Coordinates of C-alpha atoms in Angstrom, one line a residue:
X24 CA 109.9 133.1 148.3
X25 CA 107.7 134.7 151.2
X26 CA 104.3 135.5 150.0
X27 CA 100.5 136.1 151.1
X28 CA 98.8 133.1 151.5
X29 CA 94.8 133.4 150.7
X30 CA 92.2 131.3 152.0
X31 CA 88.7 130.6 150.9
X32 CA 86.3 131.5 153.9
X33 CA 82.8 130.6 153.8
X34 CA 81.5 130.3 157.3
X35 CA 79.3 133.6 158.2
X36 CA 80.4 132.7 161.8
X37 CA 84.2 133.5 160.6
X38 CA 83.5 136.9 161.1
X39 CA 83.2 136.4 165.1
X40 CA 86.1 136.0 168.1
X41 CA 86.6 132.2 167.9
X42 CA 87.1 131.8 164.3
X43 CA 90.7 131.6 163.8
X44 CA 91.1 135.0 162.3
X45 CA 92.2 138.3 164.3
X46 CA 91.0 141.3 162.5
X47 CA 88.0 142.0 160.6
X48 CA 88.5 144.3 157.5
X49 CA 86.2 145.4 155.3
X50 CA 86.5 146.6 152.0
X51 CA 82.9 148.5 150.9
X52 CA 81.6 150.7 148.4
X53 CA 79.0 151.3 151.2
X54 CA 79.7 150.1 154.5
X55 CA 75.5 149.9 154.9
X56 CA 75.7 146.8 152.8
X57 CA 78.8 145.0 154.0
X58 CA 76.2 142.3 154.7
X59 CA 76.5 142.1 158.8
X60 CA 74.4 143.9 161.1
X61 CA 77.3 144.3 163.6
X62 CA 79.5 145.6 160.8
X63 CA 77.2 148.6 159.9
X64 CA 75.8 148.8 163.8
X65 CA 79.5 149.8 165.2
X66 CA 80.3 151.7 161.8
X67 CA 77.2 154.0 162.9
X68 CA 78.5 153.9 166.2
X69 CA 81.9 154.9 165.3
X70 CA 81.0 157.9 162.8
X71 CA 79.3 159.6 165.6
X72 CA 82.8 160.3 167.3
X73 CA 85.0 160.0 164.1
X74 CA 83.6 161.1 161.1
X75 CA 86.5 159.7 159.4
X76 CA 84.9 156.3 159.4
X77 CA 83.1 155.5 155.8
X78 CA 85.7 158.5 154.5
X79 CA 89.0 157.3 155.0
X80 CA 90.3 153.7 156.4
X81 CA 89.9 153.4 160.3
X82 CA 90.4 151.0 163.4
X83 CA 87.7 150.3 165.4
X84 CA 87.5 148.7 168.8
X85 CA 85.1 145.4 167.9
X86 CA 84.4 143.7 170.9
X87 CA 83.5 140.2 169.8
X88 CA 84.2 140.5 165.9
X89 CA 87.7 138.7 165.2
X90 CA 90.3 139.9 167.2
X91 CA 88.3 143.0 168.4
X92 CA 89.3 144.6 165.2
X93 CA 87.1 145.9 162.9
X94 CA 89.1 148.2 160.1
X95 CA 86.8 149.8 157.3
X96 CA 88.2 150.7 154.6
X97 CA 85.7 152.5 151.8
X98 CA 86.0 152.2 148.1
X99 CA 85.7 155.9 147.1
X100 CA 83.5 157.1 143.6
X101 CA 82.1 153.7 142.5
X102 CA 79.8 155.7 140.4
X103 CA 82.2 157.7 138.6
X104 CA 82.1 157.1 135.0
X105 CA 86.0 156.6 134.3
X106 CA 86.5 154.7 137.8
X107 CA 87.6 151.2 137.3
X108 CA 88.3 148.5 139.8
X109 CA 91.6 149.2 141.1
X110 CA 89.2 151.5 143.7
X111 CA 89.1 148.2 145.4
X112 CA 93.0 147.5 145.2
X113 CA 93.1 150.8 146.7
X114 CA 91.1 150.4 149.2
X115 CA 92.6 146.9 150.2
X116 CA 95.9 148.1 150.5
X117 CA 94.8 150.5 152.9
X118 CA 92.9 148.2 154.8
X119 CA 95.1 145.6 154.7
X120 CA 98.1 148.1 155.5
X121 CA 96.1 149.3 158.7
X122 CA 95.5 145.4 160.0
X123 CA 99.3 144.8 159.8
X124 CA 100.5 148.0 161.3
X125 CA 97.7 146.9 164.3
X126 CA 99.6 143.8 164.7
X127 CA 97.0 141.3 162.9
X128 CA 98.3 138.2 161.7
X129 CA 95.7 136.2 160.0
X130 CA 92.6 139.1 159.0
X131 CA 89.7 138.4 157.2
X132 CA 88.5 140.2 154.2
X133 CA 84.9 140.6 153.3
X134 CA 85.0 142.8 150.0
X135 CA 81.2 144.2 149.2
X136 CA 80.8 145.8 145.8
X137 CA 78.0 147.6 144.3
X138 CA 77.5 144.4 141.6
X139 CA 78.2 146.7 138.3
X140 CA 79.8 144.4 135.6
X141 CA 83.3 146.3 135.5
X142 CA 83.7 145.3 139.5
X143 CA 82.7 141.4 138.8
X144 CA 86.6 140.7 139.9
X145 CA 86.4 143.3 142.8
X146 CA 87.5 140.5 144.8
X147 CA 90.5 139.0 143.4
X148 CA 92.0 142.4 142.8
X149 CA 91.6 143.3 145.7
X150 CA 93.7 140.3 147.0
X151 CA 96.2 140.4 144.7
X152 CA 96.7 144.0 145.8
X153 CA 97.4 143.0 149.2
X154 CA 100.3 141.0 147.7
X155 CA 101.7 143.9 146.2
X156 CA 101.3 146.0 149.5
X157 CA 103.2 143.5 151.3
X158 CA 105.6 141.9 148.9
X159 CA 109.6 142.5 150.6
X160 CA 112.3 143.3 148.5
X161 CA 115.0 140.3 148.5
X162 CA 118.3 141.8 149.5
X163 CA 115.8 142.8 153.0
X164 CA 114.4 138.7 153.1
X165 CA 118.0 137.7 152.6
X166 CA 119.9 139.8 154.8
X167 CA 117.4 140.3 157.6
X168 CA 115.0 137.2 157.5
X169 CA 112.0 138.6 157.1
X170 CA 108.9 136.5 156.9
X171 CA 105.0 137.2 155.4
X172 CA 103.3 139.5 157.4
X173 CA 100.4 137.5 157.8
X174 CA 100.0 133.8 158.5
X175 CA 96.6 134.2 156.1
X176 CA 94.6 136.2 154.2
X177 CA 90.6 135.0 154.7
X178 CA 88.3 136.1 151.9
X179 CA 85.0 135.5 152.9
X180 CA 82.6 134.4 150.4
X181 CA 85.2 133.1 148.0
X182 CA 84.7 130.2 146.2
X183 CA 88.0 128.1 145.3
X184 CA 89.0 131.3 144.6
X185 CA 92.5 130.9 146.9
X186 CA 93.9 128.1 144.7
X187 CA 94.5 130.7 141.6
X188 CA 95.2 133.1 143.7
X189 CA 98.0 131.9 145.4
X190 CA 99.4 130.6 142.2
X191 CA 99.0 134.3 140.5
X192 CA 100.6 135.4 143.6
X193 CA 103.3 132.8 143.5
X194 CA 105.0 133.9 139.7
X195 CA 103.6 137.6 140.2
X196 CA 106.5 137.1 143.7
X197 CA 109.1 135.5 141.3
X198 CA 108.6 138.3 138.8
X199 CA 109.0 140.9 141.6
X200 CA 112.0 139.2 143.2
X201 CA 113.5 139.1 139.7
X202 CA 113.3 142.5 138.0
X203 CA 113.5 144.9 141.8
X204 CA 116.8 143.1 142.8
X205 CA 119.9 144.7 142.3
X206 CA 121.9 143.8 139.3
X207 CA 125.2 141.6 141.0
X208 CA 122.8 139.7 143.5
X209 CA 120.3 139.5 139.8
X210 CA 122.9 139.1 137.5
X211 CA 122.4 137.0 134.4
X212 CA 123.6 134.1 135.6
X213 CA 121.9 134.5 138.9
X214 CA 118.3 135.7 137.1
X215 CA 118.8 132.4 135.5
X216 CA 119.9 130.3 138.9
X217 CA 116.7 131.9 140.7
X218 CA 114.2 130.7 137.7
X219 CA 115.9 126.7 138.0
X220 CA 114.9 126.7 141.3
X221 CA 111.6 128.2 141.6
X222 CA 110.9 125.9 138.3
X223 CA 112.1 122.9 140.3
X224 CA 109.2 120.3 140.5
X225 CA 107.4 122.2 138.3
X226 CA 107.2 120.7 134.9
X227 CA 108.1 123.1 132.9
X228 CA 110.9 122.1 130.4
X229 CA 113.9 124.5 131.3
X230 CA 117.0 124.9 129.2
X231 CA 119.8 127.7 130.3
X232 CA 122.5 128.8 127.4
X233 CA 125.2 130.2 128.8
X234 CA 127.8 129.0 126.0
X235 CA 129.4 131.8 125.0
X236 CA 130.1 129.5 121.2
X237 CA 126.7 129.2 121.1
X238 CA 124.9 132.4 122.2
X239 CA 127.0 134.8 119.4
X240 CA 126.3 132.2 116.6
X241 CA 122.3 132.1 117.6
X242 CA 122.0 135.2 119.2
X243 CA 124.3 137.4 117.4
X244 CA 122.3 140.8 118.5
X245 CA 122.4 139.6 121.8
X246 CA 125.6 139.0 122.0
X247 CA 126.5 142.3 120.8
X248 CA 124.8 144.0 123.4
X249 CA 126.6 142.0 125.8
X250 CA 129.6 141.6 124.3
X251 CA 131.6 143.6 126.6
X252 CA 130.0 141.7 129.7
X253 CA 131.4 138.5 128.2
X254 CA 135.1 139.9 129.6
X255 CA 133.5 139.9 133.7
X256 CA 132.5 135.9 134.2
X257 CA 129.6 137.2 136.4
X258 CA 128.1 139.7 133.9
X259 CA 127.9 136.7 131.3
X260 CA 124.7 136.7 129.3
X261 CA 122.1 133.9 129.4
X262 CA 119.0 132.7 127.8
X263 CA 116.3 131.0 129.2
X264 CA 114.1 128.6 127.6
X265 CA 111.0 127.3 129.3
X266 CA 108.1 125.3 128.0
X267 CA 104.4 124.2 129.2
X268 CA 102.5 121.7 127.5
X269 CA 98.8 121.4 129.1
X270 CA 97.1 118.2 128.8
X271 CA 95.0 116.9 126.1
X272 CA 94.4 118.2 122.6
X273 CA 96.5 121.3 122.1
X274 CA 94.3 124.1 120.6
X275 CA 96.6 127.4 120.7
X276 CA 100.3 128.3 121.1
X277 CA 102.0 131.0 123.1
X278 CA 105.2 132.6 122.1
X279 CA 107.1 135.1 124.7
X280 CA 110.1 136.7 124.6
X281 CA 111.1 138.6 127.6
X282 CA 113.8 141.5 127.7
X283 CA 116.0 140.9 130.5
X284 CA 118.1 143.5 130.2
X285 CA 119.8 143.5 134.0
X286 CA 121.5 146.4 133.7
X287 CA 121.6 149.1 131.0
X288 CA 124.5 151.5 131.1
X289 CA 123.5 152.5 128.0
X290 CA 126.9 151.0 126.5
X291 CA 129.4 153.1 124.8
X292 CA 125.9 155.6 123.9
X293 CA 126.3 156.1 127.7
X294 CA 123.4 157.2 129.9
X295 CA 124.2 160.9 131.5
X296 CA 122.9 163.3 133.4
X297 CA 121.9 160.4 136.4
X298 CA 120.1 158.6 133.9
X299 CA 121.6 155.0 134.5
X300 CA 120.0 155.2 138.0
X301 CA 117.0 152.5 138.6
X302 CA 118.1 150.8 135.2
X303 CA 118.8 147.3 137.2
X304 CA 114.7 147.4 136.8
X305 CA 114.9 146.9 132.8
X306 CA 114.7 143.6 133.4
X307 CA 111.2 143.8 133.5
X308 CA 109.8 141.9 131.1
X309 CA 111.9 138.6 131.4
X310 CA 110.9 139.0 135.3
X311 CA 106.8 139.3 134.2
X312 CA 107.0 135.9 131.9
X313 CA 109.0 134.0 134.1
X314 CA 106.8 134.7 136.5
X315 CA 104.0 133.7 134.4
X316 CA 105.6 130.6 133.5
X317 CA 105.5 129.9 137.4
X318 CA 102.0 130.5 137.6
X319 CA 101.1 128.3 134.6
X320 CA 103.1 125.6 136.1
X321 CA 101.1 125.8 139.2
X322 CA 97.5 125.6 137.3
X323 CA 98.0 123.6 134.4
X324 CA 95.2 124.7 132.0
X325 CA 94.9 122.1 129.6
X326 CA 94.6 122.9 125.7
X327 CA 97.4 125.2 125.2
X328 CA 101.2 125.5 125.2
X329 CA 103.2 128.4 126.5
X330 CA 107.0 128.4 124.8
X331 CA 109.3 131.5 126.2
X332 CA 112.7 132.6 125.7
X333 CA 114.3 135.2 128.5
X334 CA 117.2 137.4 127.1
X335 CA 119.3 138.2 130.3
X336 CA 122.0 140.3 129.0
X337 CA 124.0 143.4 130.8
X338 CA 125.0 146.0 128.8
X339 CA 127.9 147.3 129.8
X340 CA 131.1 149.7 128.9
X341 CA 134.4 148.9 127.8
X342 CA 137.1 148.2 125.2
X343 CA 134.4 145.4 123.8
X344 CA 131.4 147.4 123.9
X345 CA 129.3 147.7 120.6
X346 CA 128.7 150.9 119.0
X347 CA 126.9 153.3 116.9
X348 CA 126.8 152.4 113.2
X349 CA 128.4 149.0 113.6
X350 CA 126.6 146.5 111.3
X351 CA 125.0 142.9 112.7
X352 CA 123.6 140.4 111.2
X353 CA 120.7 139.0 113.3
X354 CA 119.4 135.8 114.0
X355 CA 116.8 135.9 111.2
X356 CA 120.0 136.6 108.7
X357 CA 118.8 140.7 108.4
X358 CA 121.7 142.6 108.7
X359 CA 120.9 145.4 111.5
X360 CA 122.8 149.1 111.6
X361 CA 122.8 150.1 115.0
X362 CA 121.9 153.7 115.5
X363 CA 121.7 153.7 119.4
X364 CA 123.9 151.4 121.7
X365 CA 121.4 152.6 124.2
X366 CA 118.3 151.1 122.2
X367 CA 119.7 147.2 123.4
X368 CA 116.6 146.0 124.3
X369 CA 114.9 145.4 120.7
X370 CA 118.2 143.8 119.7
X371 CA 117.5 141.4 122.8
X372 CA 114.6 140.9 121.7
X373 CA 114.8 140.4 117.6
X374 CA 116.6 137.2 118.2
X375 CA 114.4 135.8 120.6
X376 CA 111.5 136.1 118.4
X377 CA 113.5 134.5 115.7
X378 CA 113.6 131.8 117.4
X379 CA 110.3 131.3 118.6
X380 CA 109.2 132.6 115.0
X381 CA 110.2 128.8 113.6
X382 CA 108.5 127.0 116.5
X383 CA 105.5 128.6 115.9
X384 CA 105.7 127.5 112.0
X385 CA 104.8 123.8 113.3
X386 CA 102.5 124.9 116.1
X387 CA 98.9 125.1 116.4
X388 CA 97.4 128.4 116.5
X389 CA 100.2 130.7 117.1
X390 CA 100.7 134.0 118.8
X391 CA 103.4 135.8 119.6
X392 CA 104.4 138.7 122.2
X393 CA 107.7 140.3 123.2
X394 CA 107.4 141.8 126.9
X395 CA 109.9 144.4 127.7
X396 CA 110.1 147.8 129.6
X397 CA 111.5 149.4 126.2
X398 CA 110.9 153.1 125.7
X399 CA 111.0 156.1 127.6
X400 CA 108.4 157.2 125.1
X401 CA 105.2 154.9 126.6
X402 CA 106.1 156.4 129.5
X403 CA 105.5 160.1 127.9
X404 CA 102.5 159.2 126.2
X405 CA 100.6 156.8 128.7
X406 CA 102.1 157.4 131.8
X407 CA 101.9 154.3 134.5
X408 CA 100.5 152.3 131.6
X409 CA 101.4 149.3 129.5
X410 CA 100.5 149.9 125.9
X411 CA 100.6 147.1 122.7
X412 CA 101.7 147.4 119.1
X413 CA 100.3 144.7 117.3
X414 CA 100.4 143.5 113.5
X415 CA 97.7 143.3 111.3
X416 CA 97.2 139.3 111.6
X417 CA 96.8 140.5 115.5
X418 CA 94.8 143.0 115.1
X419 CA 92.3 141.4 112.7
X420 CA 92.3 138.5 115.8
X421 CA 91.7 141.5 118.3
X422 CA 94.2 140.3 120.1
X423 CA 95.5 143.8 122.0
X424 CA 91.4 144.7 122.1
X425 CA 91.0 141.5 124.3
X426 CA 94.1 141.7 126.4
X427 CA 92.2 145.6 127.0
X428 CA 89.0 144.3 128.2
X429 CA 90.3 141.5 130.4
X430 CA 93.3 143.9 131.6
X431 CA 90.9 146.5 132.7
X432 CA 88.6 144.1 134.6
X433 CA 91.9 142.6 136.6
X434 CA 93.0 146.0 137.5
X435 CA 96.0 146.0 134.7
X436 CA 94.7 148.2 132.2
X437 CA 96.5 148.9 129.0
X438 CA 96.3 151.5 126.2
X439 CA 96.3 150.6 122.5
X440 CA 99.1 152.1 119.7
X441 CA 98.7 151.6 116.1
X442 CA 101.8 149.9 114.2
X443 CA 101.5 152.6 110.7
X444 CA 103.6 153.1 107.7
X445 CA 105.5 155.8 109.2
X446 CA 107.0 153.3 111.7
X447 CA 108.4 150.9 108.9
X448 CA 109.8 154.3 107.4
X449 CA 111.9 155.0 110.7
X450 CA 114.1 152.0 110.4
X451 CA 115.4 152.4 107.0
X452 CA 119.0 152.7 106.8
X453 CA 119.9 155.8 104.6
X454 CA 123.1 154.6 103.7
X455 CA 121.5 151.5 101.8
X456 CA 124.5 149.5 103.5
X457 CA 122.3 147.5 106.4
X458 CA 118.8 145.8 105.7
X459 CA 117.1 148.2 108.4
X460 CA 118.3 150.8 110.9
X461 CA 117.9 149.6 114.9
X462 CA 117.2 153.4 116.1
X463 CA 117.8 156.5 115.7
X464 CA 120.5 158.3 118.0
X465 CA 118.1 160.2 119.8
X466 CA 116.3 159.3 123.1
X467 CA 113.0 157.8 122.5
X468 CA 110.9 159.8 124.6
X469 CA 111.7 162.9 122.7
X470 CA 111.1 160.6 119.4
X471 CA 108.1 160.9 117.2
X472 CA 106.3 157.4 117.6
X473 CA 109.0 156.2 119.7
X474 CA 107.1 153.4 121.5
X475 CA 105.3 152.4 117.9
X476 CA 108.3 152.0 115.5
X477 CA 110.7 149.2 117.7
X478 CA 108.0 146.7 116.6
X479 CA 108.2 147.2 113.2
X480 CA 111.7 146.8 113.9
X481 CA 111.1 143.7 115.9
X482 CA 108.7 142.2 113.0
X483 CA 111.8 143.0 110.2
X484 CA 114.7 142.1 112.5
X485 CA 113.2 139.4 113.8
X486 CA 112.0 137.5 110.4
X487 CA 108.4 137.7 111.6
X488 CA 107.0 140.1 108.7
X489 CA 107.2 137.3 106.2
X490 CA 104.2 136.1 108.4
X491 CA 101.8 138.6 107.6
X492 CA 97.8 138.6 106.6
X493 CA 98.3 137.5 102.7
X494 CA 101.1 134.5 104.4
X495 CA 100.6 130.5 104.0
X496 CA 101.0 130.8 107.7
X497 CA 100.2 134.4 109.2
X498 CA 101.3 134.8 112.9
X499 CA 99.9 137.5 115.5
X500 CA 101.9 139.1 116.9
X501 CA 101.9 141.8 119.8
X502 CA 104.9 143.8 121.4
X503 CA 103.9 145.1 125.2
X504 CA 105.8 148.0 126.4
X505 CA 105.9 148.0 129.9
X506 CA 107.8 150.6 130.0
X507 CA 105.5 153.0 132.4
X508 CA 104.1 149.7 134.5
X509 CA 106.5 147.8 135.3
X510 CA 107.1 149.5 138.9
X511 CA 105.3 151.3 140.7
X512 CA 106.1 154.6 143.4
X513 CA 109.5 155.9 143.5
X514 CA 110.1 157.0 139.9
X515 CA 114.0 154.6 140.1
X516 CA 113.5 152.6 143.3
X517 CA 109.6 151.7 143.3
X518 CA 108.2 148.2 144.1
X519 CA 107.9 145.8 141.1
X520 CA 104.3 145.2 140.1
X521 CA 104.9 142.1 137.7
X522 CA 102.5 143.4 135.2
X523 CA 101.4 142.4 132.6
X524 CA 101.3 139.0 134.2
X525 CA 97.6 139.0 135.8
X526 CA 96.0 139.7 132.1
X527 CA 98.5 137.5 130.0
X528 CA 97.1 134.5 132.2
X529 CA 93.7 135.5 131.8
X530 CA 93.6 136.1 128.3
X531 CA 95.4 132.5 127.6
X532 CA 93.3 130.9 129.8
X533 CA 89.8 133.2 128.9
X534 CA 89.1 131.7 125.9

């Protein structure tokens, strides 16, 4: 996989022809206090005859600053009250965008905030932002050979900061490579293939089911929504299991499931009007926790285990396909009506967390998500933003709350729904004949509380509302809709951004 490579630089001399680096680019709320006198002599110099410099990102001729480059690139409205730090990833990008397009190969980075508390990770974002500008799509790499676009990324005045870096960067590269490719080259089986190998080494404990015996007796809602796939060998469904075990004394346990839904035809509740187009990215959220499976692997923070299951499923048309109002009985033994082929990816996901529901019975301090680009409706409400539904064992934790804060510092900001009575109302099946309804036939984003209600499906479906506040042992548990963040740019065709990966590993690793 060809990714940024950062590297901690500490020397002040770095900044000079000589060093080893070709391009100088600065990233400043005010270009006065980039911390060099030749920086802010030539920017002075330079605004006399461009006024663009300080306003917009520029190239400057710099004799004797690495390579002769100097590119500023400002970080606009620091001050403004509802600015966060992704002012920094912009700015980066920019800067970062310009050095390559000027034919730098190994540019420098000096990052100079204003020192407010919501900025204390200006830095890191702004790396990991230059990751996302550059990151290449996979069918390009594979067909045309492409390599990084820099040898190196300097970050001056960063402190071991390139180790976890380059290992965010690392899974946040898988989880690109696995939810933006197309769905034959990422089919399940391939999705599956891809995660063996960049596992490999790794020690992570990886287990693929592909048994087709196996998968409809434990994953009966899975196997309906691929149950027509099942018919093409290639478009087989496959689950991935994948385990890390820090060292010493375990203190809390991590439950994901990921949809990995690789592409959603809506099924026999077919998607019209253009609507299937872009749907080889609903494989989001299996992408974002293999990838931070990857990075986990790369770090080892001791003290906690990470258990995830990846649902990679198509679901596809045909004689086979599952309908509207069938009846299944999922993996929990609740028997599901289905009001909406084209609501798959909370069937996906019920069984999953039925699963990982009865390892987290024996485990020490258990929580558990589901990560999955679900609704239409997040994206109505919030936008380009993840949002959590959490139960009330996780919300009296403040789990969502914490995954906010840290989210917002990283530059992955998330909004907060409320799981409410009204939700658990939604699901009922009026017929009496099924335990709960999946949907209703209706698309989600036109939907009262479309993004809130699936979880109180996934907590019924999925066995996990036994495991509530008054239970012998209560579980937290958080659905994140990525929905609205998974991609970013072209509403079908935009880049992957791997998110919610950067604040999942900080919030496991925060505490």
């Amino acid at each position: 996989m060809a990714q940024v490579n950062f590297v901690d630089v500490l020397d002040d001399d770095a900044i000079f022809e000589g060093s080893g680096w070709d391009a100088l680019v600065i990233i400043a709320t005010d270009i006065s206090k980039s911390g060099f006198d030749e920086v802010t002599l030539l920017a002075e110099h330079g605004a006399k005859v461009d006024k663009r410099v300080g306003q917009s990102p520029t190239l400057l001729f710099a004799p004797g600053l690495a390579g002769g480059r100097l590119i500023i690139s400002p970080v606009k409205n620091s001050k403004d009250d509802f600015e966060d730090v992704r002012i920094f990833a912009d700015a980066a990008r920019a800067g970062i965008k310009l050095a390559r397009d000027a034919g730098a190969i190994r540019p420098l980075m000096v990052v100079a905030g204003d020192g407010h508390e919501r900025y204390q990770f200006s830095t890191q974002v702004a790396a990991l932002s230059c990751g996302q500008e550059l990151w290449q799509t996979l069918e390009r790499r594979e067909v045309s050979g492409d390599t990084p676009a820099f040898e190196a990324i300097g970050l001056f005045n960063s402190t071991q900061a390139s180790q976890s870096l380059n290992a965010i960067e690392a899974g946040r590269n898988l989880a690109r490579d696995l939810c933006g490719t197309e769905p034959e080259r990422m089919s399940a089986a391939a999705f599956a293939d891809y995660c063996v190998a960049a596992y490999q080494d790794s020690g992570l404990k990886v287990c693929v089911v592909e048994d087709r015996d196996v998968l409809e007796r434990d994953y009966p809602l899975l196997s309906a929504v691929g149950r027509s796939s099942f018919a093409v060998s290639r478009h087989q469904p496959r689950v991935v299991k994948l385990e890390y075990v820090g060292e010493g004394e375990i203190e809390h346990t991590y439950f994901y499931a990921g949809k990995g839904v690789i592409y959603d035809t809506g099924g026999a509740d077919i998607k019209v009007a253009g609507g299937m187009a872009g749907m080889s990215r609903d494989k989001g959220g299996a992408a974002a926790v293999a990838g931070l499976m990857k990075t986990l692997s790369m770090l080892k923070p001791k003290g906690i285990r990470v258990v995830a299951e990846l649902g990679l499923v198509r679901n596809s048309i045909g004689s086979e396909a599952f309908v509207t109002d069938e009846i299944i009985t999922s993996h929990a033994g609740v028997r599901v009506r289905i009001g909406n082929t084209d609501a798959e990816g909370r069937l996906v996901l019920a069984d999953l967390l039925s699963h990982l529901r009865i390892k987290a019975e024996k485990s020490v301090k258990p929580e558990l998500f589901s990560v999955a680009t679900l609704t239409g409706h997040v994206v109505r409400c919030f936008g380009g933003y993840t949002a959590t539904v959490e139960n009330a064992v996780a919300k009296q934790a403040g789990v969502a709350a914490s995954m906010a804060n840290l989210g917002l510092a990283w530059g992955e900001p998330i909004e907060q729904s409320v799981l409410r009575r009204e939700d658990f109302a939604k699901i009922v099946d009026p017929s009496g004949a099924a335990d709960i309804l999946s949907s209703n036939n209706g698309p989600s984003s036109v939907t009262a509380r479309g993004h809130q209600y699936p979880a109180a499906f996934l907590l019924e479906a999925s066995g996990l509302s036994a495991h509530g506040l008054s239970s012998n042992k209560a579980m937290a548990f958080t659905h994140v809709d990525i929905a609205g963040s998974a991609t970013e740019g072209h509403p079908l065709y935009g880049s992957p951004t791997a998110t919610p990966l950067v604040g999942l590993f900080q919030y496991m690793t925060s505490k």
